[in-house]
Amino acid sequence: ETGVTQSPTHLIKTRGQQVTLRCSSQSGHNTVSWYQQALGQGPQFIFQYYREEENGRGNFPPRFSGLQFPNYSSELNVNALELDDSALYLCASSFWGQWETQYFGPGTRLLVL
Amino acid sequence: KNEVEQSPQNLTAQEGEFITINCSYSVGISALHWLQQHPGGGIVSLFMLSSGKKKHGRLIATINIQEKHSSLHITASHPRDSAVYICAIKNTGNQFYFGTGTSLTVIP
């Protein structure tokens, strides 16, 4: 049973705005990864956080940034939103080095108008 | 070119059929992951493989590192297996790449 939660579940923003998405990890997990999934596509890796530092990043511009807090929860921030940022944003938590234990949250669906 | 390619994109099967989904990748990997995604977005991890074969219930996953290829097999398919199956890889540089998924529909 996954204990990863994300908020909000749905969000509508307009171009140019900024958004913050939140993720609470499965209890005890110290690593959080964020993914973007456009409609009909597979997820794309945005970045991973471990010990409150970014530890691996996909091909996303700097306007995508993140934070991990001491309780291992995490935020994804996106500045200067573009229409193509409309997607399902998934976070997943795991123990460091144990990718097979990665648990996914239900996602936040972002629509940029 | 995508680092991970899956086939087929869509698959419809009758209940009870044996199903195979294929995944090919083009980079060196430290691990390959099979995921299941249900309508609405929820993703469940099925297998993580770095070599050989794994079995869990009616699901079997195999990987051939030399050929850069993995397969997910479902025996005695059931309508509840209907979902999108995604292959994902972790390269040696801690980057993750995902296939676009195979949408499976199992008809009763």
Coordinates of C-alpha atoms in Angstrom, one line a residue:
Chain A
E1 CA 0.0 0.0 0.0
T2 CA 1.6 3.3 -1.1
G3 CA 1.9 6.0 1.5
V4 CA 3.0 8.7 -1.0
T5 CA 0.6 11.6 -1.2
Q6 CA 0.6 14.6 -3.5
S7 CA -1.2 17.9 -3.4
P8 CA -3.1 19.4 -5.0
T9 CA -4.8 16.7 -7.1
H10 CA -5.7 19.1 -9.9
L11 CA -4.6 22.7 -10.7
I12 CA -5.3 25.2 -13.4
K13 CA -2.8 28.0 -14.0
T14 CA -2.2 30.6 -16.8
R15 CA 0.9 31.1 -18.8
G16 CA 3.6 33.0 -17.0
Q17 CA 2.4 32.0 -13.5
Q18 CA 4.4 30.0 -11.0
V19 CA 3.2 26.8 -9.3
T20 CA 4.3 24.7 -6.4
L21 CA 3.5 21.0 -6.1
R22 CA 3.9 19.0 -2.9
C23 CA 4.8 15.4 -2.2
S24 CA 4.9 13.5 1.1
S25 CA 7.1 10.5 1.0
Q26 CA 6.4 6.9 2.1
S27 CA 7.3 6.7 5.8
G28 CA 11.1 6.2 6.1
H29 CA 11.9 6.8 2.5
N30 CA 14.8 9.3 2.1
T31 CA 14.8 9.8 -1.7
V32 CA 12.2 11.6 -3.8
S33 CA 12.0 11.7 -7.6
W34 CA 9.8 13.9 -9.7
Y35 CA 8.4 13.0 -13.1
Q36 CA 6.4 14.8 -15.8
Q37 CA 3.9 12.8 -17.8
A38 CA 2.3 14.4 -20.8
L39 CA -1.0 13.0 -22.1
G40 CA -0.4 9.7 -23.9
Q41 CA 3.3 9.7 -23.1
G42 CA 5.5 7.9 -20.7
P43 CA 6.9 9.8 -17.6
Q44 CA 10.0 11.9 -18.0
F45 CA 12.4 12.2 -15.2
I46 CA 12.7 15.8 -13.9
F47 CA 15.1 15.4 -10.9
Q48 CA 15.8 13.4 -7.8
Y49 CA 16.5 14.6 -4.2
Y50 CA 18.4 12.9 -1.5
R51 CA 19.5 14.5 1.8
E52 CA 17.9 17.7 0.7
E53 CA 20.1 18.1 -2.3
E54 CA 19.4 17.5 -6.0
N55 CA 21.1 14.3 -7.0
G56 CA 20.4 13.7 -10.7
R57 CA 18.4 15.8 -13.2
G58 CA 16.7 15.1 -16.5
N59 CA 16.5 17.4 -19.5
F60 CA 14.4 20.1 -17.9
P61 CA 15.2 23.9 -17.8
P62 CA 16.2 25.7 -14.6
R63 CA 12.7 27.1 -14.2
F64 CA 11.9 23.6 -12.8
S65 CA 13.3 23.5 -9.3
G66 CA 12.8 21.5 -6.2
L67 CA 13.2 21.3 -2.5
Q68 CA 13.4 18.4 -0.1
F69 CA 12.8 19.0 3.6
P70 CA 14.3 17.3 6.7
N71 CA 11.2 15.1 7.0
Y72 CA 11.9 14.0 3.4
S73 CA 8.8 15.7 1.9
S74 CA 9.4 17.6 -1.3
E75 CA 8.2 20.4 -3.5
L76 CA 8.4 20.9 -7.2
N77 CA 8.4 24.5 -8.3
V78 CA 7.8 25.6 -11.9
N79 CA 8.3 29.3 -12.8
A80 CA 7.1 31.1 -15.9
L81 CA 4.6 28.4 -16.9
E82 CA 4.2 27.5 -20.5
L83 CA 1.4 25.7 -22.2
D84 CA 3.5 22.6 -22.7
D85 CA 3.9 22.3 -19.0
S86 CA 0.4 20.9 -18.9
A87 CA 0.9 17.3 -17.6
L88 CA 0.5 14.9 -14.8
Y89 CA 3.3 15.4 -12.3
L90 CA 4.3 12.3 -10.4
C91 CA 6.5 12.0 -7.4
A92 CA 8.0 8.8 -6.1
S93 CA 9.8 8.0 -2.9
S94 CA 12.3 5.2 -2.1
F95 CA 15.3 4.4 0.0
W96 CA 18.5 5.7 -1.4
G97 CA 20.0 3.2 -3.8
Q98 CA 16.9 1.0 -3.8
W99 CA 15.1 2.0 -6.9
E100 CA 13.0 -1.2 -6.8
T101 CA 11.2 0.1 -3.7
Q102 CA 10.1 3.2 -5.5
Y103 CA 6.5 4.1 -4.6
F104 CA 4.6 6.5 -6.7
G105 CA 2.1 9.1 -5.6
P106 CA -1.3 9.6 -7.4
G107 CA 0.0 12.6 -9.2
T108 CA -1.0 16.3 -9.7
R109 CA -2.7 17.1 -12.9
L110 CA -1.6 20.6 -14.0
L111 CA -3.4 22.5 -16.8
V112 CA -1.8 25.7 -18.1
L113 CA -4.1 27.9 -20.1
Chain B
K1 CA 15.3 8.9 -30.8
N2 CA 14.0 7.7 -27.5
E3 CA 16.3 5.8 -25.2
V4 CA 13.5 3.3 -24.5
E5 CA 11.3 1.8 -27.1
Q6 CA 8.3 -0.4 -26.3
S7 CA 6.2 -2.6 -28.5
P8 CA 3.4 -2.9 -29.2
Q9 CA 1.9 0.5 -28.3
N10 CA -1.6 -1.0 -28.0
L11 CA -2.6 -4.6 -27.3
T12 CA -6.0 -6.2 -27.1
A13 CA -6.3 -9.8 -25.8
Q14 CA -9.0 -12.3 -24.9
E15 CA -9.1 -13.4 -21.3
G16 CA -6.8 -16.3 -20.7
E17 CA -4.3 -15.4 -23.5
F18 CA -0.5 -15.3 -23.0
I19 CA 0.7 -11.7 -23.4
T20 CA 4.2 -10.4 -24.2
I21 CA 5.3 -6.8 -24.1
N22 CA 8.7 -5.8 -25.3
C23 CA 11.2 -3.1 -24.3
S24 CA 14.4 -2.2 -26.1
Y25 CA 16.9 0.4 -24.9
S26 CA 19.9 2.1 -26.3
V27 CA 22.1 3.1 -23.4
G28 CA 24.0 1.2 -20.7
I29 CA 21.9 0.6 -17.7
S30 CA 22.2 -0.2 -14.1
A31 CA 18.6 -1.4 -13.8
L32 CA 15.4 -1.8 -15.7
H33 CA 11.9 -1.4 -14.2
W34 CA 8.5 -2.5 -15.3
L35 CA 5.6 -0.4 -14.1
Q36 CA 1.9 -0.6 -14.3
Q37 CA -0.3 2.5 -14.6
H38 CA -4.0 2.4 -14.2
P39 CA -6.5 5.0 -15.6
G40 CA -6.3 8.1 -13.5
G41 CA -2.5 7.9 -13.2
G42 CA -1.7 5.6 -10.3
I43 CA 1.6 3.8 -10.9
V44 CA 2.6 0.5 -9.3
S45 CA 6.1 -1.0 -9.5
L46 CA 6.1 -4.5 -10.8
F47 CA 9.7 -5.6 -11.2
M48 CA 13.2 -4.3 -11.1
L49 CA 15.7 -6.2 -13.1
S50 CA 19.4 -6.0 -13.7
S51 CA 19.9 -9.5 -15.1
G52 CA 18.0 -12.8 -15.8
K53 CA 14.4 -13.3 -15.0
K54 CA 11.9 -12.6 -12.2
K55 CA 8.4 -14.1 -11.6
H56 CA 5.6 -12.8 -9.5
G57 CA 2.3 -14.6 -9.7
R58 CA 1.2 -14.6 -13.4
L59 CA 3.8 -12.0 -14.3
I60 CA 7.3 -12.9 -15.6
A61 CA 10.0 -10.4 -16.6
T62 CA 13.2 -11.2 -18.4
I63 CA 16.2 -9.1 -19.5
N64 CA 19.0 -9.7 -21.9
I65 CA 21.7 -7.2 -21.1
Q66 CA 23.8 -8.0 -24.2
E67 CA 20.9 -7.4 -26.5
K68 CA 19.5 -4.5 -24.5
H69 CA 16.1 -6.0 -24.4
S70 CA 13.5 -6.9 -21.8
S71 CA 10.1 -8.6 -22.0
L72 CA 7.2 -8.7 -19.7
H73 CA 4.9 -11.7 -20.0
I74 CA 1.5 -12.1 -18.5
T75 CA 0.1 -15.7 -18.3
A76 CA -3.6 -16.5 -18.2
S77 CA -4.5 -12.8 -18.7
H78 CA -7.5 -11.3 -16.9
P79 CA -9.5 -8.2 -17.5
R80 CA -8.1 -6.7 -14.3
D81 CA -4.7 -6.8 -16.0
S82 CA -5.9 -4.0 -18.3
A83 CA -3.6 -1.1 -17.8
V84 CA -0.7 0.7 -19.4
Y85 CA 2.6 -1.1 -18.9
I86 CA 5.7 1.1 -18.8
C87 CA 9.4 0.1 -19.1
A88 CA 11.8 2.4 -17.4
I89 CA 15.6 2.3 -17.2
K90 CA 18.2 3.8 -14.9
N91 CA 21.5 4.5 -16.6
T92 CA 24.8 4.4 -15.0
G93 CA 24.7 8.2 -14.5
N94 CA 21.6 8.1 -12.3
Q95 CA 19.3 9.3 -15.1
F96 CA 15.9 7.7 -15.6
Y97 CA 14.2 7.1 -19.0
F98 CA 10.7 5.8 -19.6
G99 CA 9.1 4.2 -22.6
T100 CA 5.8 5.6 -23.8
G101 CA 3.9 2.6 -22.5
T102 CA 1.9 -0.3 -23.9
S103 CA -1.8 0.0 -23.4
L104 CA -3.3 -3.5 -22.7
T105 CA -7.0 -4.3 -22.8
V106 CA -8.1 -7.8 -21.8
I107 CA -11.6 -8.6 -23.0
P108 CA -13.7 -11.1 -20.9

